[in-house]
């Protein structure tokens, strides 16, 4: 009897751990909550809005006066920006027999500079000025009260009588409000590699020799060939028949050679007989080293 009792007690003790280790999900049993560690990985997707900043170009006229050389030369060494769309939009008709180069702007004609004044600005007075590369005023226009819709510069130059090629010109507008405060608005700048001016009967076309010919050579540069094609295109379109060409350069022998090259190129492009193009060469004047074309319409004054 004793043996059976001790055996039963041993069996009860050995069964106790089994009850303690019963599974948490067993019916009628409650277990302590367990800690759970979860890692969440993801990606953030966002959108950045980047705007193009077009800061206005301003000129320090005081520093320009201290330059030992013409500051426009630093601009002329690099290609000038060309607007392809403006050339196409400017022409509504292209004649089939005339060479057309849409990637080069048309030869500049007056007005050479335009500036649209600010809107809704009360003004006591205003002053529109055009400066040369040294920062000196070569054209000035004044007014009182209301601003015009557009300010233009036709090329009048108090220093050289008229605008010249390969020179930097910049515009500026100064507005004085009724409280006598002055505000300066910077306009555009322009460098003219070639230009046309005159009347309907007679036109003068000027080209920069430095652009039309290679340095110290009597050979047309790539830009010069396009310039010459442009002027020939104009001659055909307007029916101009009389022409005189002059090369104004410091080296007279070189000028004579360049004169012959220009005349030969004109005769070939316009299919003219030899001797129909009048030509000569001379010393440079106040207008610099240029090639000048005088064009006259039939019946125009000579």
Tab-separated table of N, CA, C and O in Angstrom, residues 142-244:
chain	number	residue	atom	x	y	z
A	142	UNK	N	13.630	113.017	-73.314
A	142	UNK	CA	12.976	113.348	-72.050
A	142	UNK	C	11.483	113.527	-72.255
A	142	UNK	O	11.014	113.774	-73.364
A	143	UNK	N	10.747	113.388	-71.174
A	143	UNK	CA	9.309	113.612	-71.209
A	143	UNK	C	8.771	113.840	-69.815
A	143	UNK	O	9.460	113.608	-68.810
A	144	UNK	N	7.549	114.321	-69.729
A	144	UNK	CA	6.909	114.563	-68.439
A	144	UNK	C	5.598	113.787	-68.373
A	144	UNK	O	4.990	113.447	-69.381
A	145	UNK	N	5.200	113.501	-67.141
A	145	UNK	CA	3.943	112.806	-66.859
A	145	UNK	C	3.927	111.428	-67.517
A	145	UNK	O	4.846	110.651	-67.311
A	146	UNK	N	2.943	111.105	-68.346
A	146	UNK	CA	2.736	109.735	-68.823
A	146	UNK	C	3.867	109.227	-69.699
A	146	UNK	O	4.466	109.959	-70.497
A	147	UNK	N	4.161	107.919	-69.547
A	147	UNK	CA	5.175	107.267	-70.373
A	147	UNK	C	4.560	106.821	-71.703
A	147	UNK	O	3.394	106.429	-71.755
A	148	UNK	N	5.327	106.855	-72.786
A	148	UNK	CA	4.806	106.338	-74.064
A	148	UNK	C	4.694	104.825	-74.006
A	148	UNK	O	5.258	104.167	-73.123
A	149	UNK	N	3.972	104.264	-74.951
A	149	UNK	CA	3.804	102.813	-75.000
A	149	UNK	C	5.115	102.102	-75.325
A	149	UNK	O	5.338	100.963	-74.895
A	150	UNK	N	5.959	102.757	-76.089
A	150	UNK	CA	7.232	102.145	-76.474
A	150	UNK	C	8.266	103.237	-76.699
A	150	UNK	O	7.970	104.303	-77.237
A	151	UNK	N	9.492	102.962	-76.280
A	151	UNK	CA	10.618	103.865	-76.501
A	151	UNK	C	11.534	103.216	-77.534
A	151	UNK	O	11.883	102.044	-77.412
A	152	UNK	N	11.934	103.976	-78.534
A	152	UNK	CA	12.761	103.425	-79.603
A	152	UNK	C	13.971	104.315	-79.847
A	152	UNK	O	13.948	105.523	-79.569
A	153	UNK	N	15.006	103.695	-80.380
A	153	UNK	CA	16.212	104.419	-80.784
A	153	UNK	C	16.450	104.149	-82.263
A	153	UNK	O	16.689	103.030	-82.679
A	154	UNK	N	16.365	105.210	-83.054
A	154	UNK	CA	16.491	105.101	-84.501
A	154	UNK	C	17.936	105.096	-84.979
A	154	UNK	O	18.192	104.945	-86.175
A	155	UNK	N	18.884	105.263	-84.071
A	155	UNK	CA	20.283	105.239	-84.463
A	155	UNK	C	20.984	106.577	-84.388
A	155	UNK	O	22.168	106.673	-84.728
A	156	UNK	N	20.287	107.621	-83.960
A	156	UNK	CA	20.931	108.927	-83.835
A	156	UNK	C	21.980	108.879	-82.737
A	156	UNK	O	21.739	108.372	-81.648
A	157	UNK	N	23.155	109.415	-83.042
A	157	UNK	CA	24.287	109.332	-82.131
A	157	UNK	C	24.946	110.701	-82.053
A	157	UNK	O	25.464	111.208	-83.045
A	158	UNK	N	24.902	111.323	-80.869
A	158	UNK	CA	25.491	112.658	-80.719
A	158	UNK	C	27.011	112.623	-80.828
A	158	UNK	O	27.640	113.641	-81.098
A	159	UNK	N	27.610	111.445	-80.633
A	159	UNK	CA	29.062	111.318	-80.689
A	159	UNK	C	29.560	111.066	-82.105
A	159	UNK	O	30.489	111.693	-82.582
A	160	UNK	N	28.921	110.124	-82.813
A	160	UNK	CA	29.348	109.740	-84.159
A	160	UNK	C	28.288	110.039	-85.214
A	160	UNK	O	28.311	109.464	-86.303
A	161	UNK	N	27.332	110.874	-84.876
A	161	UNK	CA	26.252	111.283	-85.772
A	161	UNK	C	25.244	110.167	-86.031
A	161	UNK	O	24.058	110.425	-86.156
A	162	UNK	N	25.744	108.921	-86.107
A	162	UNK	CA	24.841	107.800	-86.345
A	162	UNK	C	25.501	106.536	-85.801
A	162	UNK	O	26.724	106.481	-85.635
A	163	UNK	N	24.673	105.534	-85.524
A	163	UNK	CA	25.194	104.276	-84.988
A	163	UNK	C	26.203	103.657	-85.948
A	163	UNK	O	26.128	103.844	-87.162
A	164	UNK	N	27.152	102.908	-85.393
A	164	UNK	CA	28.171	102.244	-86.203
A	164	UNK	C	28.153	100.754	-85.887
A	164	UNK	O	27.670	100.320	-84.844
A	165	UNK	N	28.690	99.951	-86.810
A	165	UNK	CA	28.677	98.500	-86.651
A	165	UNK	C	29.720	98.055	-85.628
A	165	UNK	O	30.678	98.784	-85.325
A	166	UNK	N	29.513	96.851	-85.111
A	166	UNK	CA	30.429	96.222	-84.158
A	166	UNK	C	30.695	97.087	-82.934
A	166	UNK	O	31.818	97.162	-82.439
A	167	UNK	N	29.648	97.716	-82.427
A	167	UNK	CA	29.775	98.547	-81.238
A	167	UNK	C	28.625	98.229	-80.299
A	167	UNK	O	27.499	98.025	-80.744
A	168	UNK	N	28.918	98.192	-79.030
A	168	UNK	CA	27.909	97.847	-78.040
A	168	UNK	C	27.107	99.083	-77.651
A	168	UNK	O	27.671	100.105	-77.262
A	169	UNK	N	25.788	98.978	-77.755
A	169	UNK	CA	24.886	100.040	-77.322
A	169	UNK	C	23.907	99.456	-76.304
A	169	UNK	O	23.441	98.331	-76.463
A	170	UNK	N	23.608	100.212	-75.268
A	170	UNK	CA	22.682	99.751	-74.233
A	170	UNK	C	21.707	100.870	-73.898
A	170	UNK	O	22.044	102.055	-73.983
A	171	UNK	N	20.489	100.478	-73.514
A	171	UNK	CA	19.420	101.439	-73.233
A	171	UNK	C	19.116	101.459	-71.731
A	171	UNK	O	19.318	100.476	-71.018
A	172	UNK	N	18.605	102.601	-71.287
A	172	UNK	CA	18.239	102.770	-69.880
A	172	UNK	C	17.124	103.798	-69.766
A	172	UNK	O	17.109	104.802	-70.472
A	173	UNK	N	16.191	103.532	-68.861
A	173	UNK	CA	15.067	104.436	-68.617
A	173	UNK	C	15.090	104.851	-67.154
A	173	UNK	O	15.153	104.001	-66.263
A	174	UNK	N	15.040	106.147	-66.912
A	174	UNK	CA	14.982	106.691	-65.555
A	174	UNK	C	13.628	107.357	-65.363
A	174	UNK	O	13.264	108.259	-66.120
A	175	UNK	N	12.891	106.890	-64.361
A	175	UNK	CA	11.543	107.394	-64.089
A	175	UNK	C	11.546	108.101	-62.740
A	175	UNK	O	12.007	107.539	-61.744
A	176	UNK	N	11.017	109.326	-62.711
A	176	UNK	CA	10.879	110.090	-61.463
A	176	UNK	C	9.395	110.141	-61.100
A	176	UNK	O	8.569	110.606	-61.883
A	177	UNK	N	9.051	109.635	-59.934
A	177	UNK	CA	7.661	109.585	-59.478
A	177	UNK	C	7.267	110.916	-58.838
A	177	UNK	O	8.137	111.754	-58.555
A	178	UNK	N	5.969	111.132	-58.590
A	178	UNK	CA	5.546	112.415	-57.982
A	178	UNK	C	6.188	112.724	-56.644
A	178	UNK	O	6.288	113.901	-56.273
A	179	UNK	N	6.636	111.713	-55.902
A	179	UNK	CA	7.321	111.980	-54.639
A	179	UNK	C	8.812	112.237	-54.838
A	179	UNK	O	9.604	112.203	-53.892
A	180	UNK	N	9.213	112.464	-56.129
A	180	UNK	CA	10.576	112.830	-56.515
A	180	UNK	C	11.581	111.720	-56.240
A	180	UNK	O	12.761	111.977	-55.998
A	181	UNK	N	11.153	110.474	-56.297
A	181	UNK	CA	12.057	109.349	-56.196
A	181	UNK	C	12.333	108.817	-57.600
A	181	UNK	O	11.413	108.651	-58.399
A	182	UNK	N	13.618	108.559	-57.878
A	182	UNK	CA	14.026	108.110	-59.218
A	182	UNK	C	14.258	106.602	-59.220
A	182	UNK	O	14.888	106.052	-58.313
A	183	UNK	N	13.736	105.945	-60.241
A	183	UNK	CA	13.925	104.512	-60.435
A	183	UNK	C	14.524	104.281	-61.815
A	183	UNK	O	14.067	104.855	-62.803
A	184	UNK	N	15.557	103.423	-61.882
A	184	UNK	CA	16.253	103.151	-63.138
A	184	UNK	C	15.863	101.766	-63.634
A	184	UNK	O	15.918	100.789	-62.888
A	185	UNK	N	15.474	101.690	-64.900
A	185	UNK	CA	15.127	100.426	-65.549
A	185	UNK	C	16.140	100.171	-66.663
A	185	UNK	O	16.325	101.014	-67.546
A	186	UNK	N	16.801	99.010	-66.607
A	186	UNK	CA	17.784	98.664	-67.624
A	186	UNK	C	17.090	98.059	-68.827
A	186	UNK	O	16.235	97.177	-68.690
A	187	UNK	N	17.455	98.530	-70.015
A	187	UNK	CA	16.910	97.981	-71.249
A	187	UNK	C	17.856	96.974	-71.866
A	187	UNK	O	18.812	96.507	-71.232
A	188	UNK	N	17.612	96.634	-73.110
A	188	UNK	CA	18.443	95.655	-73.809
A	188	UNK	C	19.707	96.312	-74.353
A	188	UNK	O	19.822	97.539	-74.439
A	189	UNK	N	20.662	95.464	-74.707
A	189	UNK	CA	21.888	95.901	-75.364
A	189	UNK	C	21.952	95.269	-76.747
A	189	UNK	O	21.340	94.223	-76.985
A	190	UNK	N	22.679	95.891	-77.653
A	190	UNK	CA	22.743	95.390	-79.015
A	190	UNK	C	24.122	95.661	-79.592
A	190	UNK	O	24.752	96.678	-79.288
A	191	UNK	N	24.616	94.717	-80.383
A	191	UNK	CA	25.825	94.873	-81.188
A	191	UNK	C	25.427	94.592	-82.628
A	191	UNK	O	24.853	93.542	-82.927
A	192	UNK	N	25.730	95.512	-83.527
A	192	UNK	CA	25.276	95.411	-84.917
A	192	UNK	C	26.428	94.936	-85.807
A	192	UNK	O	27.334	95.711	-86.101
A	193	UNK	N	26.420	93.670	-86.250
A	193	UNK	CA	27.458	93.243	-87.195
A	193	UNK	C	27.278	93.861	-88.569
A	193	UNK	O	28.223	94.005	-89.336
A	194	UNK	N	26.029	94.239	-88.874
A	194	UNK	CA	25.711	94.914	-90.139
A	194	UNK	C	24.453	95.732	-89.925
A	194	UNK	O	23.674	95.470	-89.011
A	195	UNK	N	24.259	96.751	-90.748
A	195	UNK	CA	23.105	97.618	-90.559
A	195	UNK	C	22.700	98.263	-91.876
A	195	UNK	O	23.509	98.421	-92.798
A	196	UNK	N	21.413	98.620	-91.959
A	196	UNK	CA	20.850	99.281	-93.135
A	196	UNK	C	20.173	100.563	-92.678
A	196	UNK	O	19.460	100.568	-91.669
A	197	UNK	N	20.381	101.636	-93.398
A	197	UNK	CA	19.675	102.883	-93.124
A	197	UNK	C	19.570	103.671	-94.424
A	197	UNK	O	20.256	103.377	-95.412
A	198	UNK	N	18.704	104.652	-94.432
A	198	UNK	CA	18.502	105.459	-95.633
A	198	UNK	C	17.030	105.671	-95.909
A	198	UNK	O	16.195	105.687	-94.996
A	199	UNK	N	16.691	105.802	-97.181
A	199	UNK	CA	15.315	106.060	-97.602
A	199	UNK	C	14.858	104.976	-98.560
A	199	UNK	O	15.599	104.032	-98.867
A	200	UNK	N	13.631	105.115	-99.038
A	200	UNK	CA	13.100	104.132	-99.986
A	200	UNK	C	13.817	104.203	-101.335
A	200	UNK	O	13.892	103.211	-102.059
A	201	UNK	N	14.361	105.388	-101.671
A	201	UNK	CA	15.042	105.553	-102.956
A	201	UNK	C	16.502	105.130	-102.902
A	201	UNK	O	17.055	104.640	-103.886
A	202	UNK	N	17.135	105.325	-101.761
A	202	UNK	CA	18.564	105.043	-101.645
A	202	UNK	C	18.858	104.479	-100.259
A	202	UNK	O	18.452	105.057	-99.253
A	203	UNK	N	19.535	103.345	-100.222
A	203	UNK	CA	19.875	102.693	-98.960
A	203	UNK	C	21.384	102.561	-98.820
A	203	UNK	O	22.095	102.393	-99.818
A	204	UNK	N	21.832	102.629	-97.590
A	204	UNK	CA	23.232	102.392	-97.267
A	204	UNK	C	23.312	101.167	-96.375
A	204	UNK	O	22.628	101.083	-95.356
A	205	UNK	N	24.133	100.214	-96.778
A	205	UNK	CA	24.336	98.994	-96.003
A	205	UNK	C	25.801	98.945	-95.593
A	205	UNK	O	26.693	99.055	-96.442
A	206	UNK	N	26.045	98.778	-94.312
A	206	UNK	CA	27.409	98.735	-93.792
A	206	UNK	C	27.671	97.385	-93.130
A	206	UNK	O	26.843	96.882	-92.366
A	207	UNK	N	28.841	96.820	-93.432
A	207	UNK	CA	29.275	95.560	-92.840
A	207	UNK	C	30.609	95.774	-92.128
A	207	UNK	O	31.446	96.556	-92.578
A	208	UNK	N	30.813	95.050	-91.071
A	208	UNK	CA	32.093	95.087	-90.379
A	208	UNK	C	33.112	94.255	-91.150
A	208	UNK	O	32.877	93.084	-91.448
A	209	UNK	N	34.263	94.858	-91.494
A	209	UNK	CA	35.307	94.116	-92.200
A	209	UNK	C	35.845	92.981	-91.336
A	209	UNK	O	36.210	91.917	-91.859
A	210	UNK	N	35.882	93.184	-90.021
A	210	UNK	CA	36.395	92.147	-89.128
A	210	UNK	C	35.516	90.909	-89.138
A	210	UNK	O	35.990	89.797	-88.880
A	211	UNK	N	34.246	91.083	-89.442
A	211	UNK	CA	33.332	89.941	-89.510
A	211	UNK	C	33.227	89.371	-90.920
A	211	UNK	O	33.057	88.172	-91.096
A	212	UNK	N	33.327	90.230	-91.913
A	212	UNK	CA	33.125	89.777	-93.289
A	212	UNK	C	34.329	89.017	-93.827
A	212	UNK	O	34.168	88.073	-94.622
A	213	UNK	N	35.532	89.378	-93.391
A	213	UNK	CA	36.750	88.749	-93.902
A	213	UNK	C	37.526	88.101	-92.754
A	213	UNK	O	37.368	88.465	-91.588
A	214	UNK	N	38.372	87.140	-93.127
A	214	UNK	CA	39.282	86.565	-92.152
A	214	UNK	C	40.292	87.596	-91.700
A	214	UNK	O	40.555	88.593	-92.377
A	215	UNK	N	40.906	87.362	-90.571
A	215	UNK	CA	41.846	88.312	-89.991
A	215	UNK	C	43.048	88.514	-90.903
A	215	UNK	O	43.839	87.595	-91.130
A	216	UNK	N	43.160	89.732	-91.453
A	216	UNK	CA	44.282	90.057	-92.334
A	216	UNK	C	44.243	89.368	-93.679
A	216	UNK	O	45.256	89.307	-94.369
A	217	UNK	N	43.071	88.852	-94.070
A	217	UNK	CA	42.960	88.119	-95.324
A	217	UNK	C	41.943	88.777	-96.249
A	217	UNK	O	41.115	89.568	-95.808
A	218	UNK	N	42.058	88.422	-97.530
A	218	UNK	CA	41.089	88.905	-98.516
A	218	UNK	C	40.131	87.797	-98.902
A	218	UNK	O	39.655	87.744	-100.040
A	219	UNK	N	39.836	86.908	-97.965
A	219	UNK	CA	38.902	85.813	-98.187
A	219	UNK	C	37.685	86.011	-97.309
A	219	UNK	O	37.805	86.356	-96.127
A	220	UNK	N	36.514	85.793	-97.888
A	220	UNK	CA	35.288	85.927	-97.122
A	220	UNK	C	35.222	84.863	-96.031
A	220	UNK	O	35.500	83.691	-96.274
A	221	UNK	N	34.875	85.276	-94.835
A	221	UNK	CA	34.683	84.340	-93.743
A	221	UNK	C	33.333	83.636	-93.912
A	221	UNK	O	32.537	83.985	-94.791
A	222	UNK	N	33.070	82.641	-93.060
A	222	UNK	CA	31.778	81.956	-93.121
A	222	UNK	C	30.639	82.926	-92.842
A	222	UNK	O	29.602	82.908	-93.507
A	223	UNK	N	30.848	83.810	-91.873
A	223	UNK	CA	29.836	84.820	-91.572
A	223	UNK	C	29.711	85.808	-92.713
A	223	UNK	O	28.608	86.269	-93.048
A	224	UNK	N	30.845	86.160	-93.342
A	224	UNK	CA	30.817	87.097	-94.458
A	224	UNK	C	30.061	86.563	-95.653
A	224	UNK	O	29.354	87.309	-96.354
A	225	UNK	N	30.173	85.260	-95.909
A	225	UNK	CA	29.440	84.667	-97.022
A	225	UNK	C	27.936	84.747	-96.792
A	225	UNK	O	27.163	85.018	-97.723
A	226	UNK	N	27.512	84.526	-95.559
A	226	UNK	CA	26.087	84.620	-95.257
A	226	UNK	C	25.618	86.070	-95.343
A	226	UNK	O	24.528	86.357	-95.847
A	227	UNK	N	26.433	87.010	-94.852
A	227	UNK	CA	26.087	88.428	-94.945
A	227	UNK	C	25.914	88.843	-96.403
A	227	UNK	O	24.970	89.567	-96.760
A	228	UNK	N	26.836	88.401	-97.244
A	228	UNK	CA	26.755	88.762	-98.660
A	228	UNK	C	25.515	88.148	-99.294
A	228	UNK	O	24.847	88.779	-100.115
A	229	UNK	N	25.179	86.915	-98.914
A	229	UNK	CA	23.963	86.294	-99.433
A	229	UNK	C	22.727	87.068	-99.000
A	229	UNK	O	21.756	87.192	-99.753
A	230	UNK	N	22.760	87.613	-97.778
A	230	UNK	CA	21.635	88.403	-97.291
A	230	UNK	C	21.438	89.669	-98.111
A	230	UNK	O	20.313	90.031	-98.467
A	231	UNK	N	22.520	90.368	-98.404
A	231	UNK	CA	22.385	91.615	-99.152
A	231	UNK	C	21.981	91.324	-100.597
A	231	UNK	O	21.185	92.069	-101.198
A	232	UNK	N	22.453	90.225	-101.173
A	232	UNK	CA	22.038	89.867	-102.523
A	232	UNK	C	20.555	89.501	-102.551
A	232	UNK	O	19.833	89.830	-103.505
A	233	UNK	N	20.096	88.856	-101.507
A	233	UNK	CA	18.680	88.527	-101.394
A	233	UNK	C	17.846	89.799	-101.358
A	233	UNK	O	16.798	89.894	-102.004
A	234	UNK	N	18.310	90.793	-100.620
A	234	UNK	CA	17.584	92.058	-100.535
A	234	UNK	C	17.581	92.774	-101.879
A	234	UNK	O	16.582	93.394	-102.270
A	235	UNK	N	18.702	92.736	-102.579
A	235	UNK	CA	18.786	93.399	-103.882
A	235	UNK	C	17.780	92.805	-104.856
A	235	UNK	O	17.083	93.512	-105.592
A	236	UNK	N	17.650	91.472	-104.851
A	236	UNK	CA	16.696	90.823	-105.752
A	236	UNK	C	15.257	91.160	-105.375
A	236	UNK	O	14.428	91.465	-106.233
A	237	UNK	N	14.944	91.077	-104.091
A	237	UNK	CA	13.571	91.286	-103.658
A	237	UNK	C	13.079	92.697	-103.932
A	237	UNK	O	11.911	92.904	-104.250
A	238	UNK	N	13.953	93.678	-103.801
A	238	UNK	CA	13.545	95.071	-103.970
A	238	UNK	C	13.807	95.598	-105.376
A	238	UNK	O	13.528	96.761	-105.663
A	239	UNK	N	14.363	94.799	-106.217
A	239	UNK	CA	14.585	95.225	-107.599
A	239	UNK	C	15.594	96.346	-107.731
A	239	UNK	O	15.457	97.211	-108.615
A	240	UNK	N	16.625	96.348	-106.893
A	240	UNK	CA	17.641	97.399	-106.953
A	240	UNK	C	18.599	97.110	-108.104
A	240	UNK	O	19.022	95.970	-108.309
A	241	UNK	N	18.930	98.148	-108.845
A	241	UNK	CA	19.752	97.963	-110.042
A	241	UNK	C	21.074	98.712	-109.984
A	241	UNK	O	22.025	98.307	-110.644
A	242	UNK	N	21.142	99.791	-109.202
A	242	UNK	CA	22.380	100.567	-109.119
A	242	UNK	C	23.074	100.274	-107.795
A	242	UNK	O	22.434	100.233	-106.750
A	243	UNK	N	24.389	100.096	-107.881
A	243	UNK	CA	25.124	99.721	-106.692
A	243	UNK	C	26.546	100.269	-106.748
A	243	UNK	O	27.172	100.299	-107.806
A	244	UNK	N	27.030	100.712	-105.579
A	244	UNK	CA	28.422	101.142	-105.446
A	244	UNK	C	28.972	100.511	-104.172
A	244	UNK	O	28.336	100.554	-103.111
